[in-house]
Amino acid sequence: MRYLWKFLTAASEVRQFPPATVPEIAFLGRSNVGKSSVINSLLGEKVAKTSSTPGRTRTINFFSVRRPGSSQSDVIFADLPGYGYAKLPREVTVEWPRFIDPYLTDRRSLALCVCLVDINVPPQSRDRQLVEFLKAAGREFLLVGTKADRLSNQQLRAAVEGLKNEFQAERLLPFSAKTGAGREELWKEIRSVAERKVEP
Ligand code: GDP
């Protein structure tokens, strides 16, 4: 099934967030992890910009997503700024405390954080910090390992186990925007979250 999407807004302040009316999925990851490619793969179109300059998106970009035939959005996708780009220390000192931490901590409709980690590289401290932050905030998260097509099946199994262990997570879903691996599984997770009600 092809989902329909609409760009809602790009927010760099809490007051610019759209109304919290439907369940929301946040996409998080280090710059260049393949976040735009994951979102584009899910929605089947070039929605998120795949950027050649790491760390350029400095806003949370909100997209309304709905099934064909639905009169309103079923779920909102929130594309968060890529983090961990060393040349931009501003992101940690200024932008995260100003609107990203409050988003992750307080956003009522935030139902699932999709945490993207590159399955080809060893665990990164910024990813670990994020996972710790989400656990402390009591947020539901799903680890997704990007660029899985670059590994053999055997390497993939080892990488999944290693990352799960490192992040003390029960699951890690391998994903490839290139081959479509993991796409249906991720949609299944998103659909199950989308069925929830947002408390008024
Ligand atoms: P973002 O900065 O996190 O949004 O990452 P992008 O989606 O722009 O991707 C960063 C780089 O990784 C680009 O060169 C992509 O072509 C590459 N990439 C993204 N997804 C995949 C994938 O599934 N497989 C492979 N092999 N490369 C990927």
PDB file of C-alpha atoms and ligand atoms in Angstrom:
ATOM      1  CA  MET A   1       0.000   0.000   0.000  1.00  0.00           C
ATOM      2  CA  ARG A   2       1.246   3.421  -0.916  1.00  0.00           C
ATOM      3  CA  TYR A   3       0.911   6.028   1.829  1.00  0.00           C
ATOM      4  CA  LEU A   4       0.161   9.649   1.109  1.00  0.00           C
ATOM      5  CA  TRP A   5       2.195  12.335   2.801  1.00  0.00           C
ATOM      6  CA  LYS A   6       2.171  16.080   3.166  1.00  0.00           C
ATOM      7  CA  PHE A   7       4.876  18.367   4.540  1.00  0.00           C
ATOM      8  CA  LEU A   8       3.494  20.145   7.590  1.00  0.00           C
ATOM      9  CA  THR A   9       6.164  22.406   8.979  1.00  0.00           C
ATOM     10  CA  ALA A  10       9.829  22.854   9.838  1.00  0.00           C
ATOM     11  CA  ALA A  11      10.211  23.804  13.487  1.00  0.00           C
ATOM     12  CA  SER A  12      13.164  25.318  15.267  1.00  0.00           C
ATOM     13  CA  GLU A  13      11.176  26.407  18.326  1.00  0.00           C
ATOM     14  CA  VAL A  14       8.798  24.499  20.576  1.00  0.00           C
ATOM     15  CA  ARG A  15       5.959  26.881  19.695  1.00  0.00           C
ATOM     16  CA  GLN A  16       6.284  25.915  16.031  1.00  0.00           C
ATOM     17  CA  PHE A  17       5.459  22.240  16.633  1.00  0.00           C
ATOM     18  CA  PRO A  18       2.187  21.208  14.973  1.00  0.00           C
ATOM     19  CA  PRO A  19      -0.815  20.259  17.154  1.00  0.00           C
ATOM     20  CA  ALA A  20      -0.245  16.938  18.931  1.00  0.00           C
ATOM     21  CA  THR A  21      -3.338  15.164  17.672  1.00  0.00           C
ATOM     22  CA  VAL A  22      -2.168  11.897  16.104  1.00  0.00           C
ATOM     23  CA  PRO A  23       0.580   9.448  17.103  1.00  0.00           C
ATOM     24  CA  GLU A  24       3.997  10.616  16.043  1.00  0.00           C
ATOM     25  CA  ILE A  25       7.113   8.726  14.968  1.00  0.00           C
ATOM     26  CA  ALA A  26      10.457  10.474  15.435  1.00  0.00           C
ATOM     27  CA  PHE A  27      13.425   9.544  13.246  1.00  0.00           C
ATOM     28  CA  LEU A  28      16.777  10.084  14.933  1.00  0.00           C
ATOM     29  CA  GLY A  29      20.357   9.388  14.005  1.00  0.00           C
ATOM     30  CA  ARG A  30      23.804  10.713  13.395  1.00  0.00           C
ATOM     31  CA  SER A  31      24.381  12.801  10.291  1.00  0.00           C
ATOM     32  CA  ASN A  32      24.842  10.615   7.249  1.00  0.00           C
ATOM     33  CA  VAL A  33      23.394   7.519   8.929  1.00  0.00           C
ATOM     34  CA  GLY A  34      20.895   7.239   6.078  1.00  0.00           C
ATOM     35  CA  LYS A  35      17.910   8.857   7.812  1.00  0.00           C
ATOM     36  CA  SER A  36      16.591  10.652   4.735  1.00  0.00           C
ATOM     37  CA  SER A  37      16.947   7.445   2.735  1.00  0.00           C
ATOM     38  CA  VAL A  38      14.916   5.506   5.336  1.00  0.00           C
ATOM     39  CA  ILE A  39      12.099   8.077   5.284  1.00  0.00           C
ATOM     40  CA  ASN A  40      12.129   8.231   1.495  1.00  0.00           C
ATOM     41  CA  SER A  41      12.079   4.450   1.309  1.00  0.00           C
ATOM     42  CA  LEU A  42       9.085   4.258   3.671  1.00  0.00           C
ATOM     43  CA  LEU A  43       7.090   6.839   1.775  1.00  0.00           C
ATOM     44  CA  GLY A  44       8.234   5.772  -1.669  1.00  0.00           C
ATOM     45  CA  GLU A  45       9.187   9.247  -2.755  1.00  0.00           C
ATOM     46  CA  LYS A  46      11.817  11.857  -2.217  1.00  0.00           C
ATOM     47  CA  VAL A  47      10.332  13.375   0.909  1.00  0.00           C
ATOM     48  CA  ALA A  48      13.321  14.044   3.074  1.00  0.00           C
ATOM     49  CA  LYS A  49      16.306  15.662   1.489  1.00  0.00           C
ATOM     50  CA  THR A  50      19.302  13.369   1.113  1.00  0.00           C
ATOM     51  CA  SER A  51      21.949  15.940   1.770  1.00  0.00           C
ATOM     52  CA  SER A  52      25.547  15.937   0.690  1.00  0.00           C
ATOM     53  CA  THR A  53      26.488  18.256   3.558  1.00  0.00           C
ATOM     54  CA  PRO A  54      26.219  16.380   6.850  1.00  0.00           C
ATOM     55  CA  GLY A  55      24.320  18.085   9.601  1.00  0.00           C
ATOM     56  CA  ARG A  56      22.570  20.647   7.484  1.00  0.00           C
ATOM     57  CA  THR A  57      18.998  20.120   8.574  1.00  0.00           C
ATOM     58  CA  ARG A  58      18.671  22.181  11.730  1.00  0.00           C
ATOM     59  CA  THR A  59      14.934  21.891  12.125  1.00  0.00           C
ATOM     60  CA  ILE A  60      12.469  19.185  13.069  1.00  0.00           C
ATOM     61  CA  ASN A  61      10.549  18.542   9.860  1.00  0.00           C
ATOM     62  CA  PHE A  62       7.022  17.254  10.358  1.00  0.00           C
ATOM     63  CA  PHE A  63       5.120  15.236   7.753  1.00  0.00           C
ATOM     64  CA  SER A  64       1.527  14.141   7.912  1.00  0.00           C
ATOM     65  CA  VAL A  65       1.132  10.577   6.642  1.00  0.00           C
ATOM     66  CA  ARG A  66      -2.146   8.899   5.777  1.00  0.00           C
ATOM     67  CA  ARG A  67      -3.538   5.829   4.105  1.00  0.00           C
ATOM     68  CA  PRO A  68      -5.322   6.370   0.796  1.00  0.00           C
ATOM     69  CA  GLY A  69      -8.971   6.784   1.707  1.00  0.00           C
ATOM     70  CA  SER A  70      -8.244   8.247   5.137  1.00  0.00           C
ATOM     71  CA  SER A  71      -9.595  11.763   5.414  1.00  0.00           C
ATOM     72  CA  GLN A  72      -7.020  12.869   7.950  1.00  0.00           C
ATOM     73  CA  SER A  73      -3.483  11.978   8.890  1.00  0.00           C
ATOM     74  CA  ASP A  74      -2.996   8.594  10.552  1.00  0.00           C
ATOM     75  CA  VAL A  75       0.446   9.357  11.875  1.00  0.00           C
ATOM     76  CA  ILE A  76       3.018  12.163  11.844  1.00  0.00           C
ATOM     77  CA  PHE A  77       6.641  11.581  10.914  1.00  0.00           C
ATOM     78  CA  ALA A  78       9.123  13.889  12.651  1.00  0.00           C
ATOM     79  CA  ASP A  79      12.509  14.065  10.950  1.00  0.00           C
ATOM     80  CA  LEU A  80      14.954  15.313  13.580  1.00  0.00           C
ATOM     81  CA  PRO A  81      18.270  17.033  12.846  1.00  0.00           C
ATOM     82  CA  GLY A  82      21.185  14.647  12.405  1.00  0.00           C
ATOM     83  CA  TYR A  83      23.578  14.800  15.348  1.00  0.00           C
ATOM     84  CA  GLY A  84      27.189  13.965  16.017  1.00  0.00           C
ATOM     85  CA  TYR A  85      28.774  16.065  13.362  1.00  0.00           C
ATOM     86  CA  ALA A  86      31.915  17.266  15.092  1.00  0.00           C
ATOM     87  CA  LYS A  87      32.192  20.507  13.174  1.00  0.00           C
ATOM     88  CA  LEU A  88      28.881  21.677  14.519  1.00  0.00           C
ATOM     89  CA  PRO A  89      29.187  21.746  18.319  1.00  0.00           C
ATOM     90  CA  ARG A  90      26.342  24.281  18.336  1.00  0.00           C
ATOM     91  CA  GLU A  91      23.910  21.427  17.878  1.00  0.00           C
ATOM     92  CA  VAL A  92      24.626  20.021  21.305  1.00  0.00           C
ATOM     93  CA  THR A  93      25.151  23.209  23.232  1.00  0.00           C
ATOM     94  CA  VAL A  94      22.378  25.328  21.781  1.00  0.00           C
ATOM     95  CA  GLU A  95      19.886  23.449  19.685  1.00  0.00           C
ATOM     96  CA  TRP A  96      19.332  20.233  21.618  1.00  0.00           C
ATOM     97  CA  PRO A  97      18.506  21.903  24.933  1.00  0.00           C
ATOM     98  CA  ARG A  98      16.440  24.599  23.221  1.00  0.00           C
ATOM     99  CA  PHE A  99      13.986  22.496  21.262  1.00  0.00           C
ATOM    100  CA  ILE A 100      15.086  18.909  20.707  1.00  0.00           C
ATOM    101  CA  ASP A 101      15.352  17.779  24.334  1.00  0.00           C
ATOM    102  CA  PRO A 102      11.965  19.369  25.104  1.00  0.00           C
ATOM    103  CA  TYR A 103      10.534  17.642  22.045  1.00  0.00           C
ATOM    104  CA  LEU A 104      11.794  14.221  23.146  1.00  0.00           C
ATOM    105  CA  THR A 105      10.834  14.746  26.769  1.00  0.00           C
ATOM    106  CA  ASP A 106       7.494  16.514  26.563  1.00  0.00           C
ATOM    107  CA  ARG A 107       5.865  15.857  23.208  1.00  0.00           C
ATOM    108  CA  ARG A 108       2.561  14.253  24.183  1.00  0.00           C
ATOM    109  CA  SER A 109       1.894  12.522  20.875  1.00  0.00           C
ATOM    110  CA  LEU A 110       5.393  11.089  20.446  1.00  0.00           C
ATOM    111  CA  ALA A 111       4.704   7.359  20.325  1.00  0.00           C
ATOM    112  CA  LEU A 112       7.896   5.829  18.950  1.00  0.00           C
ATOM    113  CA  CYS A 113      11.493   6.965  18.441  1.00  0.00           C
ATOM    114  CA  VAL A 114      13.126   5.213  15.510  1.00  0.00           C
ATOM    115  CA  CYS A 115      16.837   5.327  16.377  1.00  0.00           C
ATOM    116  CA  LEU A 116      18.986   4.803  13.326  1.00  0.00           C
ATOM    117  CA  VAL A 117      22.468   3.393  13.682  1.00  0.00           C
ATOM    118  CA  ASP A 118      24.808   2.488  10.841  1.00  0.00           C
ATOM    119  CA  ILE A 119      25.097  -1.280  11.028  1.00  0.00           C
ATOM    120  CA  ASN A 120      28.537  -1.132   9.367  1.00  0.00           C
ATOM    121  CA  VAL A 121      30.280   0.820  12.095  1.00  0.00           C
ATOM    122  CA  PRO A 122      31.002   0.056  15.747  1.00  0.00           C
ATOM    123  CA  PRO A 123      28.669   1.522  18.376  1.00  0.00           C
ATOM    124  CA  GLN A 124      29.072   5.276  18.676  1.00  0.00           C
ATOM    125  CA  SER A 125      29.026   7.211  21.915  1.00  0.00           C
ATOM    126  CA  ARG A 126      26.512   9.781  20.654  1.00  0.00           C
ATOM    127  CA  ASP A 127      24.113   6.962  19.782  1.00  0.00           C
ATOM    128  CA  ARG A 128      24.601   5.479  23.214  1.00  0.00           C
ATOM    129  CA  GLN A 129      23.891   8.849  24.821  1.00  0.00           C
ATOM    130  CA  LEU A 130      20.691   9.170  22.836  1.00  0.00           C
ATOM    131  CA  VAL A 131      19.499   5.697  23.801  1.00  0.00           C
ATOM    132  CA  GLU A 132      20.279   6.437  27.459  1.00  0.00           C
ATOM    133  CA  PHE A 133      18.390   9.707  27.198  1.00  0.00           C
ATOM    134  CA  LEU A 134      15.329   7.996  25.721  1.00  0.00           C
ATOM    135  CA  LYS A 135      15.382   5.248  28.335  1.00  0.00           C
ATOM    136  CA  ALA A 136      15.599   7.823  31.115  1.00  0.00           C
ATOM    137  CA  ALA A 137      12.730   9.766  29.563  1.00  0.00           C
ATOM    138  CA  GLY A 138      10.682   6.558  29.405  1.00  0.00           C
ATOM    139  CA  ARG A 139      10.350   6.780  25.632  1.00  0.00           C
ATOM    140  CA  GLU A 140       9.611   3.780  23.492  1.00  0.00           C
ATOM    141  CA  PHE A 141      12.315   3.335  20.889  1.00  0.00           C
ATOM    142  CA  LEU A 142      13.239   0.962  18.094  1.00  0.00           C
ATOM    143  CA  LEU A 143      16.815   0.549  16.918  1.00  0.00           C
ATOM    144  CA  VAL A 144      17.127   0.296  13.158  1.00  0.00           C
ATOM    145  CA  GLY A 145      20.468  -0.649  11.588  1.00  0.00           C
ATOM    146  CA  THR A 146      20.925   1.160   8.272  1.00  0.00           C
ATOM    147  CA  LYS A 147      22.863   0.227   5.129  1.00  0.00           C
ATOM    148  CA  ALA A 148      22.448  -3.490   5.878  1.00  0.00           C
ATOM    149  CA  ASP A 149      23.087  -4.318   2.209  1.00  0.00           C
ATOM    150  CA  ARG A 150      26.785  -3.704   2.744  1.00  0.00           C
ATOM    151  CA  LEU A 151      27.186  -6.785   4.946  1.00  0.00           C
ATOM    152  CA  SER A 152      27.019 -10.497   4.259  1.00  0.00           C
ATOM    153  CA  ASN A 153      24.367 -12.436   6.165  1.00  0.00           C
ATOM    154  CA  GLN A 154      26.944 -13.719   8.583  1.00  0.00           C
ATOM    155  CA  GLN A 155      28.419 -10.244   9.218  1.00  0.00           C
ATOM    156  CA  LEU A 156      24.909  -8.900   9.612  1.00  0.00           C
ATOM    157  CA  ARG A 157      23.984 -11.395  12.312  1.00  0.00           C
ATOM    158  CA  ALA A 158      27.146 -10.572  14.248  1.00  0.00           C
ATOM    159  CA  ALA A 159      26.593  -6.817  13.886  1.00  0.00           C
ATOM    160  CA  VAL A 160      22.972  -7.052  15.071  1.00  0.00           C
ATOM    161  CA  GLU A 161      23.982  -9.040  18.153  1.00  0.00           C
ATOM    162  CA  GLY A 162      26.884  -6.670  18.901  1.00  0.00           C
ATOM    163  CA  LEU A 163      24.763  -3.535  18.684  1.00  0.00           C
ATOM    164  CA  LYS A 164      21.877  -5.017  20.677  1.00  0.00           C
ATOM    165  CA  ASN A 165      24.306  -5.962  23.357  1.00  0.00           C
ATOM    166  CA  GLU A 166      25.965  -2.570  23.377  1.00  0.00           C
ATOM    167  CA  PHE A 167      22.711  -0.642  23.623  1.00  0.00           C
ATOM    168  CA  GLN A 168      21.058  -3.170  25.953  1.00  0.00           C
ATOM    169  CA  ALA A 169      18.173  -3.410  23.527  1.00  0.00           C
ATOM    170  CA  GLU A 170      15.964  -6.402  22.869  1.00  0.00           C
ATOM    171  CA  ARG A 171      15.626  -5.739  19.181  1.00  0.00           C
ATOM    172  CA  LEU A 172      17.455  -4.175  16.285  1.00  0.00           C
ATOM    173  CA  LEU A 173      15.890  -4.177  12.864  1.00  0.00           C
ATOM    174  CA  PRO A 174      18.305  -4.300   9.919  1.00  0.00           C
ATOM    175  CA  PHE A 175      17.265  -1.995   7.099  1.00  0.00           C
ATOM    176  CA  SER A 176      18.424  -1.176   3.612  1.00  0.00           C
ATOM    177  CA  ALA A 177      17.019   1.684   1.608  1.00  0.00           C
ATOM    178  CA  LYS A 178      18.855   0.199  -1.330  1.00  0.00           C
ATOM    179  CA  THR A 179      17.249  -3.272  -1.319  1.00  0.00           C
ATOM    180  CA  GLY A 180      14.107  -2.536   0.694  1.00  0.00           C
ATOM    181  CA  ALA A 181      15.143  -5.020   3.404  1.00  0.00           C
ATOM    182  CA  GLY A 182      13.378  -4.243   6.688  1.00  0.00           C
ATOM    183  CA  ARG A 183      10.883  -1.880   5.087  1.00  0.00           C
ATOM    184  CA  GLU A 184       7.785  -4.017   5.666  1.00  0.00           C
ATOM    185  CA  GLU A 185       8.853  -4.811   9.240  1.00  0.00           C
ATOM    186  CA  LEU A 186       9.329  -1.128  10.012  1.00  0.00           C
ATOM    187  CA  TRP A 187       5.941  -0.264   8.510  1.00  0.00           C
ATOM    188  CA  LYS A 188       4.393  -2.964  10.678  1.00  0.00           C
ATOM    189  CA  GLU A 189       5.821  -1.288  13.792  1.00  0.00           C
ATOM    190  CA  ILE A 190       4.664   2.134  12.612  1.00  0.00           C
ATOM    191  CA  ARG A 191       1.159   0.885  11.818  1.00  0.00           C
ATOM    192  CA  SER A 192       0.769  -0.677  15.238  1.00  0.00           C
ATOM    193  CA  VAL A 193       1.815   2.601  16.881  1.00  0.00           C
ATOM    194  CA  ALA A 194      -0.468   4.599  14.572  1.00  0.00           C
ATOM    195  CA  GLU A 195      -3.488   2.732  15.917  1.00  0.00           C
ATOM    196  CA  ARG A 196      -3.022   4.213  19.352  1.00  0.00           C
ATOM    197  CA  LYS A 197      -4.995   7.172  20.591  1.00  0.00           C
ATOM    198  CA  VAL A 198      -3.313  10.382  21.699  1.00  0.00           C
ATOM    199  CA  GLU A 199      -4.606  11.373  25.128  1.00  0.00           C
ATOM    200  CA  PRO A 200      -6.208  14.813  24.974  1.00  0.00           C
TER     201      PRO A 200
HETATM  202  P1  GDP B   1      21.169  11.334   6.363  1.00  0.00           P
HETATM  203  O1  GDP B   1      22.212  12.382   6.397  1.00  0.00           O
HETATM  204  O2  GDP B   1      21.129  10.552   7.617  1.00  0.00           O
HETATM  205  O3  GDP B   1      19.813  11.816   5.948  1.00  0.00           O
HETATM  206  O4  GDP B   1      21.652  10.244   5.273  1.00  0.00           O
HETATM  207  P2  GDP B   1      21.280  10.065   3.742  1.00  0.00           P
HETATM  208  O5  GDP B   1      19.984   9.354   3.600  1.00  0.00           O
HETATM  209  O6  GDP B   1      21.447  11.360   3.031  1.00  0.00           O
HETATM  210  O7  GDP B   1      22.414   8.997   3.310  1.00  0.00           O
HETATM  211  C1  GDP B   1      23.785   9.236   3.573  1.00  0.00           C
HETATM  212  C2  GDP B   1      24.630   8.400   2.615  1.00  0.00           C
HETATM  213  O8  GDP B   1      24.436   7.012   2.858  1.00  0.00           O
HETATM  214  C3  GDP B   1      24.299   8.622   1.143  1.00  0.00           C
HETATM  215  O9  GDP B   1      25.489   8.608   0.405  1.00  0.00           O
HETATM  216  C4  GDP B   1      23.418   7.437   0.798  1.00  0.00           C
HETATM  217  O10 GDP B   1      23.508   7.080  -0.567  1.00  0.00           O
HETATM  218  C5  GDP B   1      23.995   6.348   1.683  1.00  0.00           C
HETATM  219  N1  GDP B   1      22.941   5.373   2.038  1.00  0.00           N
HETATM  220  C6  GDP B   1      21.775   5.635   2.630  1.00  0.00           C
HETATM  221  N2  GDP B   1      21.037   4.520   2.804  1.00  0.00           N
HETATM  222  C7  GDP B   1      21.771   3.505   2.287  1.00  0.00           C
HETATM  223  C8  GDP B   1      21.551   2.075   2.163  1.00  0.00           C
HETATM  224  O11 GDP B   1      20.516   1.510   2.551  1.00  0.00           O
HETATM  225  N3  GDP B   1      22.568   1.358   1.619  1.00  0.00           N
HETATM  226  C9  GDP B   1      23.714   1.915   1.185  1.00  0.00           C
HETATM  227  N4  GDP B   1      24.668   1.105   0.682  1.00  0.00           N
HETATM  228  N5  GDP B   1      23.959   3.250   1.279  1.00  0.00           N
HETATM  229  C10 GDP B   1      23.002   4.031   1.815  1.00  0.00           C
END
